[in-house]
Amino acid sequence: MFHFCALLKPKRLPYNWIMNKIDMKTPVAELDGDEMARVLWNEIKENLIKPFVNLKTEYYDLSLQNRDATGDEVTKEAAFAIKRLGVGVKCATITANAQRQKEYGLKQIYKSPNATIRSILDGTVFREPIKTGAILPLVSCWKKPIVIGRHAYGDVYGASEFRANGPCKVELCVTGEDGVEERIPVAKMNGAGVVLAMHNLDESIRNFARSCFYYALDKKIPVWFSAKDTISKTYDGRFKDIFLEIYETEFREKCEKANISYFYTLIDDAVSRAMRSEGGFLWACKNYDGDVMSDMIASACGSLAMMTSALVSPSGAVEYEAAHGTVQKHYYRHIKGEKTSTNPCALLFAWTGALGKRAALDGLNSLGTLASTLEKAAKDAVCAGVVTADLAGSFGGKKGVSSSEFIAEIKKRTERLLKDDVL
Ligand code: NAP
Ligand code: MG
């Protein structure tokens, strides 16, 4: 087979890319999803990826209907495929609840697919605003992006919950491997209420800390870690201690050499400092804190759709996804036949992240160049004021273009960049 990429200098694509679509060596695991995100997923693939690449994926349909049909086995298979292939790309998926169970006639309420995947892969989700230069953050002192490092294992996402219908005594019973039971009093409830038990693992917290320090060293930015150890002395206290232990034993020297600082502070103090900072740091957050803070930062930087999200597992496998959901309200308008103005950037950047990573692993310069060209084309479109409705406010309230028009604009710009060999 003719490998044109081997003949070219790095960062160049052949002029006749239409004739020579890029061949991939190894597939990426592709996890399709639900609602408006699924509609955009397909449009992105058909219009922005497949015209340029002979796309190789291992496809897993994580639509709610297929999760139901497979008893959620498809989600687990997909997570193991990411582990095996080293790279995955995931569309947003519905997390089922009682209302969704009724809407889709589900056999049961399945766990969040993200929680299932993260519990198999472990690791840390890094979320970073997509910077275009054209959209100023709502927080005027933020000059540089704040990156969230969200621990992806356990806590409330892997919790067991219980609804007490009346007065009761609640204890936590822990049985050791030797069969010895220990009972920890939780509460004497004098009426109906709710109970929750959650856990984490020292080894997962260690990996969380390690991946944050590696990320910070790579990007040359300081690390903050925040939790609430004043209230949760044992649980959050363990996070704080492990982070410090990993820093002292494995990273202090490297960080000092690179002039990278690490500090721990309470989550409420971190929030207040972040709002007064100029940005430019990695904020390591526990699972739930990271979920909330990344949405806050994405919204302050323009839109939930202007953020990248990558789950980095300790095995080295990476799953790229959008941080937003399935955009349900837009989907209901879409199925009524309305044109929606849903921003595809986060989904596109999930694809470019995955293809860029595959390119780096497989030594495919042309694929890496395509990924960065698509990103540049999307950012250029935004800078030129061709934006979807979520970003229109940043451009004097002009009407946003439809998703399809925005995707067509990115395609046109990508073709031009590749033709002009601008990169
Ligand atoms: P959502 O999909 O994130 O959307 C919430 C709102 O944010 C939208 O109604 C829209 O605001 C705005 N928005 C989000 N993404 C946008 C985009 N790409 N372009 C333009 N606007 C965007 O959250 P949701 O509607 O509350 O949740 C829908 C489903 O997504 C739920 O079933 C939830 O379980 C699931 N979910 C999945 C993931 C995931 O798989 N990663 C993450 C979160 C939620 P306007 O309506 O004001 O335009
Ligand atoms: Mg969220």
mmCIF file of C-alpha atoms in Angstrom, residues 199-391:
data_model
loop_
_atom_site.group_PDB
_atom_site.id
_atom_site.type_symbol
_atom_site.label_atom_id
_atom_site.label_comp_id
_atom_site.label_asym_id
_atom_site.label_seq_id
_atom_site.Cartn_x
_atom_site.Cartn_y
_atom_site.Cartn_z
ATOM 1 C CA HIS A 199 -16.027 5.050 48.831
ATOM 2 C CA ASN A 200 -12.714 5.686 47.190
ATOM 3 C CA LEU A 201 -9.444 3.777 46.885
ATOM 4 C CA ASP A 202 -5.960 4.926 47.957
ATOM 5 C CA GLU A 203 -4.499 3.628 44.697
ATOM 6 C CA SER A 204 -7.018 5.536 42.588
ATOM 7 C CA ILE A 205 -6.293 8.743 44.537
ATOM 8 C CA ARG A 206 -2.544 8.184 44.030
ATOM 9 C CA ASN A 207 -3.095 7.803 40.281
ATOM 10 C CA PHE A 208 -5.270 10.925 40.319
ATOM 11 C CA ALA A 209 -2.465 12.909 41.940
ATOM 12 C CA ARG A 210 0.159 11.462 39.598
ATOM 13 C CA SER A 211 -1.788 12.243 36.442
ATOM 14 C CA CYS A 212 -2.394 15.820 37.661
ATOM 15 C CA PHE A 213 1.315 16.419 38.307
ATOM 16 C CA TYR A 214 2.284 14.886 34.958
ATOM 17 C CA TYR A 215 -0.288 17.071 33.205
ATOM 18 C CA ALA A 216 0.950 20.205 34.999
ATOM 19 C CA LEU A 217 4.581 19.415 34.161
ATOM 20 C CA ASP A 218 3.622 18.911 30.533
ATOM 21 C CA LYS A 219 1.709 22.220 30.374
ATOM 22 C CA LYS A 220 4.057 24.030 32.787
ATOM 23 C CA ILE A 221 1.272 25.292 35.028
ATOM 24 C CA PRO A 222 0.868 25.270 38.828
ATOM 25 C CA VAL A 223 -1.360 22.739 40.598
ATOM 26 C CA TRP A 224 -4.061 23.503 43.128
ATOM 27 C CA PHE A 225 -5.857 20.724 44.925
ATOM 28 C CA SER A 226 -8.977 21.412 46.929
ATOM 29 C CA ALA A 227 -11.247 19.330 49.157
ATOM 30 C CA LYS A 228 -13.143 19.779 52.426
ATOM 31 C CA ASP A 229 -10.958 18.064 55.012
ATOM 32 C CA THR A 230 -12.140 20.351 57.822
ATOM 33 C CA ILE A 231 -15.564 18.671 57.661
ATOM 34 C CA SER A 232 -14.705 15.322 56.068
ATOM 35 C CA LYS A 233 -11.615 14.648 58.152
ATOM 36 C CA THR A 234 -11.124 10.995 57.232
ATOM 37 C CA TYR A 235 -12.439 10.892 53.660
ATOM 38 C CA ASP A 236 -11.278 14.216 52.242
ATOM 39 C CA GLY A 237 -8.369 14.153 54.696
ATOM 40 C CA ARG A 238 -7.141 10.984 52.975
ATOM 41 C CA PHE A 239 -7.234 12.734 49.588
ATOM 42 C CA LYS A 240 -5.252 15.668 51.018
ATOM 43 C CA ASP A 241 -2.624 13.378 52.608
ATOM 44 C CA ILE A 242 -2.168 11.213 49.527
ATOM 45 C CA PHE A 243 -1.802 14.210 47.236
ATOM 46 C CA LEU A 244 0.890 15.623 49.492
ATOM 47 C CA GLU A 245 2.627 12.235 49.798
ATOM 48 C CA ILE A 246 2.763 11.835 45.986
ATOM 49 C CA TYR A 247 4.001 15.399 45.589
ATOM 50 C CA GLU A 248 6.737 15.010 48.212
ATOM 51 C CA THR A 249 7.936 11.555 47.189
ATOM 52 C CA GLU A 250 7.577 11.639 43.409
ATOM 53 C CA PHE A 251 7.173 15.179 42.102
ATOM 54 C CA ARG A 252 8.607 17.892 44.366
ATOM 55 C CA GLU A 253 12.005 17.826 42.688
ATOM 56 C CA LYS A 254 10.612 17.752 39.145
ATOM 57 C CA CYS A 255 8.133 20.538 39.924
ATOM 58 C CA GLU A 256 10.733 22.752 41.583
ATOM 59 C CA LYS A 257 13.041 22.307 38.612
ATOM 60 C CA ALA A 258 10.218 23.320 36.282
ATOM 61 C CA ASN A 259 9.192 26.160 38.589
ATOM 62 C CA ILE A 260 5.789 24.638 39.177
ATOM 63 C CA SER A 261 4.109 25.148 42.531
ATOM 64 C CA TYR A 262 1.640 22.924 44.336
ATOM 65 C CA PHE A 263 -0.714 23.978 47.044
ATOM 66 C CA TYR A 264 -3.699 22.569 48.864
ATOM 67 C CA THR A 265 -6.618 24.647 50.029
ATOM 68 C CA LEU A 266 -10.231 24.139 51.067
ATOM 69 C CA ILE A 267 -12.717 23.950 48.194
ATOM 70 C CA ASP A 268 -14.544 27.118 49.277
ATOM 71 C CA ASP A 269 -11.260 29.022 49.509
ATOM 72 C CA ALA A 270 -10.239 27.656 46.096
ATOM 73 C CA VAL A 271 -13.507 28.919 44.576
ATOM 74 C CA SER A 272 -12.952 32.378 45.981
ATOM 75 C CA ARG A 273 -9.288 32.467 44.888
ATOM 76 C CA ALA A 274 -10.162 31.156 41.411
ATOM 77 C CA MET A 275 -12.626 33.994 40.880
ATOM 78 C CA ARG A 276 -9.913 36.538 41.750
ATOM 79 C CA SER A 277 -7.085 34.806 39.868
ATOM 80 C CA GLU A 278 -5.791 35.418 36.381
ATOM 81 C CA GLY A 279 -6.170 31.692 35.593
ATOM 82 C CA GLY A 280 -3.412 29.582 34.115
ATOM 83 C CA PHE A 281 -3.420 26.711 36.619
ATOM 84 C CA LEU A 282 -4.574 23.133 36.959
ATOM 85 C CA TRP A 283 -7.323 22.819 39.551
ATOM 86 C CA ALA A 284 -7.415 19.227 40.771
ATOM 87 C CA CYS A 285 -10.916 18.472 42.034
ATOM 88 C CA LYS A 286 -12.685 15.517 43.562
ATOM 89 C CA ASN A 287 -15.222 13.844 41.261
ATOM 90 C CA TYR A 288 -18.316 15.925 42.085
ATOM 91 C CA ASP A 289 -16.464 19.217 42.580
ATOM 92 C CA GLY A 290 -14.849 18.737 39.159
ATOM 93 C CA ASP A 291 -18.217 18.085 37.515
ATOM 94 C CA VAL A 292 -19.676 21.330 38.840
ATOM 95 C CA MET A 293 -16.601 23.548 38.561
ATOM 96 C CA SER A 294 -15.901 22.544 34.950
ATOM 97 C CA ASP A 295 -19.448 23.522 33.928
ATOM 98 C CA MET A 296 -19.010 26.834 35.741
ATOM 99 C CA ILE A 297 -15.709 27.523 33.982
ATOM 100 C CA ALA A 298 -17.023 26.434 30.561
ATOM 101 C CA SER A 299 -20.072 28.695 30.900
ATOM 102 C CA ALA A 300 -17.909 31.620 32.035
ATOM 103 C CA CYS A 301 -15.730 31.041 28.965
ATOM 104 C CA GLY A 302 -18.655 31.250 26.541
ATOM 105 C CA SER A 303 -20.579 27.997 26.502
ATOM 106 C CA LEU A 304 -20.689 24.419 27.785
ATOM 107 C CA ALA A 305 -19.790 23.492 24.225
ATOM 108 C CA MET A 306 -16.508 25.439 24.362
ATOM 109 C CA MET A 307 -14.650 22.958 26.543
ATOM 110 C CA THR A 308 -12.553 19.877 25.815
ATOM 111 C CA SER A 309 -12.726 16.825 28.035
ATOM 112 C CA ALA A 310 -10.313 13.880 28.127
ATOM 113 C CA LEU A 311 -10.280 10.967 30.551
ATOM 114 C CA VAL A 312 -6.681 9.864 31.075
ATOM 115 C CA SER A 313 -6.463 6.420 32.662
ATOM 116 C CA PRO A 314 -3.426 5.167 34.590
ATOM 117 C CA SER A 315 -2.933 2.527 31.862
ATOM 118 C CA GLY A 316 -2.338 5.403 29.422
ATOM 119 C CA ALA A 317 -5.629 4.917 27.550
ATOM 120 C CA VAL A 318 -7.474 8.155 26.812
ATOM 121 C CA GLU A 319 -11.173 8.715 26.205
ATOM 122 C CA TYR A 320 -12.159 12.012 24.556
ATOM 123 C CA GLU A 321 -15.697 13.291 25.060
ATOM 124 C CA ALA A 322 -17.820 16.424 25.237
ATOM 125 C CA ALA A 323 -18.341 17.822 28.726
ATOM 126 C CA HIS A 324 -21.962 18.775 27.968
ATOM 127 C CA GLY A 325 -24.968 16.479 27.783
ATOM 128 C CA THR A 326 -27.263 15.321 24.983
ATOM 129 C CA VAL A 327 -28.877 18.785 24.678
ATOM 130 C CA GLN A 328 -32.358 17.385 25.157
ATOM 131 C CA LYS A 329 -34.332 20.611 24.603
ATOM 132 C CA HIS A 330 -32.687 21.210 21.234
ATOM 133 C CA TYR A 331 -33.377 17.569 20.235
ATOM 134 C CA TYR A 332 -37.097 17.905 20.876
ATOM 135 C CA ARG A 333 -37.093 20.934 18.581
ATOM 136 C CA HIS A 334 -35.031 18.973 16.009
ATOM 137 C CA ILE A 335 -37.525 16.086 15.877
ATOM 138 C CA LYS A 336 -40.313 18.605 15.305
ATOM 139 C CA GLY A 337 -38.429 19.553 12.140
ATOM 140 C CA GLU A 338 -36.910 22.825 13.425
ATOM 141 C CA LYS A 339 -33.330 23.761 12.521
ATOM 142 C CA THR A 340 -31.368 24.035 15.753
ATOM 143 C CA SER A 341 -28.362 26.175 16.527
ATOM 144 C CA THR A 342 -26.520 23.656 18.715
ATOM 145 C CA ASN A 343 -22.778 24.161 19.044
ATOM 146 C CA PRO A 344 -20.818 21.095 17.780
ATOM 147 C CA CYS A 345 -17.379 22.323 18.985
ATOM 148 C CA ALA A 346 -17.002 20.079 22.049
ATOM 149 C CA LEU A 347 -18.034 17.013 20.024
ATOM 150 C CA LEU A 348 -15.700 17.965 17.179
ATOM 151 C CA PHE A 349 -12.823 18.505 19.606
ATOM 152 C CA ALA A 350 -13.515 15.056 21.073
ATOM 153 C CA TRP A 351 -12.944 13.645 17.577
ATOM 154 C CA THR A 352 -9.862 15.768 16.906
ATOM 155 C CA GLY A 353 -8.444 14.853 20.325
ATOM 156 C CA ALA A 354 -8.901 11.145 19.585
ATOM 157 C CA LEU A 355 -7.537 11.332 16.051
ATOM 158 C CA GLY A 356 -4.606 13.475 17.231
ATOM 159 C CA LYS A 357 -3.776 10.919 19.929
ATOM 160 C CA ARG A 358 -4.111 8.025 17.460
ATOM 161 C CA ALA A 359 -1.810 9.934 15.093
ATOM 162 C CA ALA A 360 0.810 10.388 17.817
ATOM 163 C CA LEU A 361 0.650 6.721 18.852
ATOM 164 C CA ASP A 362 0.778 5.413 15.291
ATOM 165 C CA GLY A 363 3.226 7.990 13.921
ATOM 166 C CA LEU A 364 0.735 9.358 11.387
ATOM 167 C CA ASN A 365 1.707 12.996 10.843
ATOM 168 C CA SER A 366 -0.987 13.617 8.259
ATOM 169 C CA LEU A 367 -3.728 12.511 10.649
ATOM 170 C CA GLY A 368 -2.334 14.772 13.379
ATOM 171 C CA THR A 369 -2.235 17.690 10.951
ATOM 172 C CA LEU A 370 -5.820 17.077 9.931
ATOM 173 C CA ALA A 371 -6.902 17.096 13.586
ATOM 174 C CA SER A 372 -5.214 20.441 14.254
ATOM 175 C CA THR A 373 -6.515 21.865 10.957
ATOM 176 C CA LEU A 374 -10.103 21.025 11.916
ATOM 177 C CA GLU A 375 -9.577 22.708 15.303
ATOM 178 C CA LYS A 376 -8.107 25.799 13.649
ATOM 179 C CA ALA A 377 -10.968 25.945 11.144
ATOM 180 C CA ALA A 378 -13.550 25.815 13.967
ATOM 181 C CA LYS A 379 -11.767 28.525 15.964
ATOM 182 C CA ASP A 380 -11.342 30.689 12.841
ATOM 183 C CA ALA A 381 -15.065 30.373 12.113
ATOM 184 C CA VAL A 382 -15.865 31.591 15.626
ATOM 185 C CA CYS A 383 -13.363 34.456 15.340
ATOM 186 C CA ALA A 384 -14.985 35.459 12.047
ATOM 187 C CA GLY A 385 -18.311 35.718 13.895
ATOM 188 C CA VAL A 386 -19.865 32.610 12.331
ATOM 189 C CA VAL A 387 -21.257 31.201 15.576
ATOM 190 C CA THR A 388 -24.124 29.184 16.986
ATOM 191 C CA ALA A 389 -26.721 30.828 19.238
ATOM 192 C CA ASP A 390 -24.942 29.987 22.515
ATOM 193 C CA LEU A 391 -22.036 32.255 21.469
#
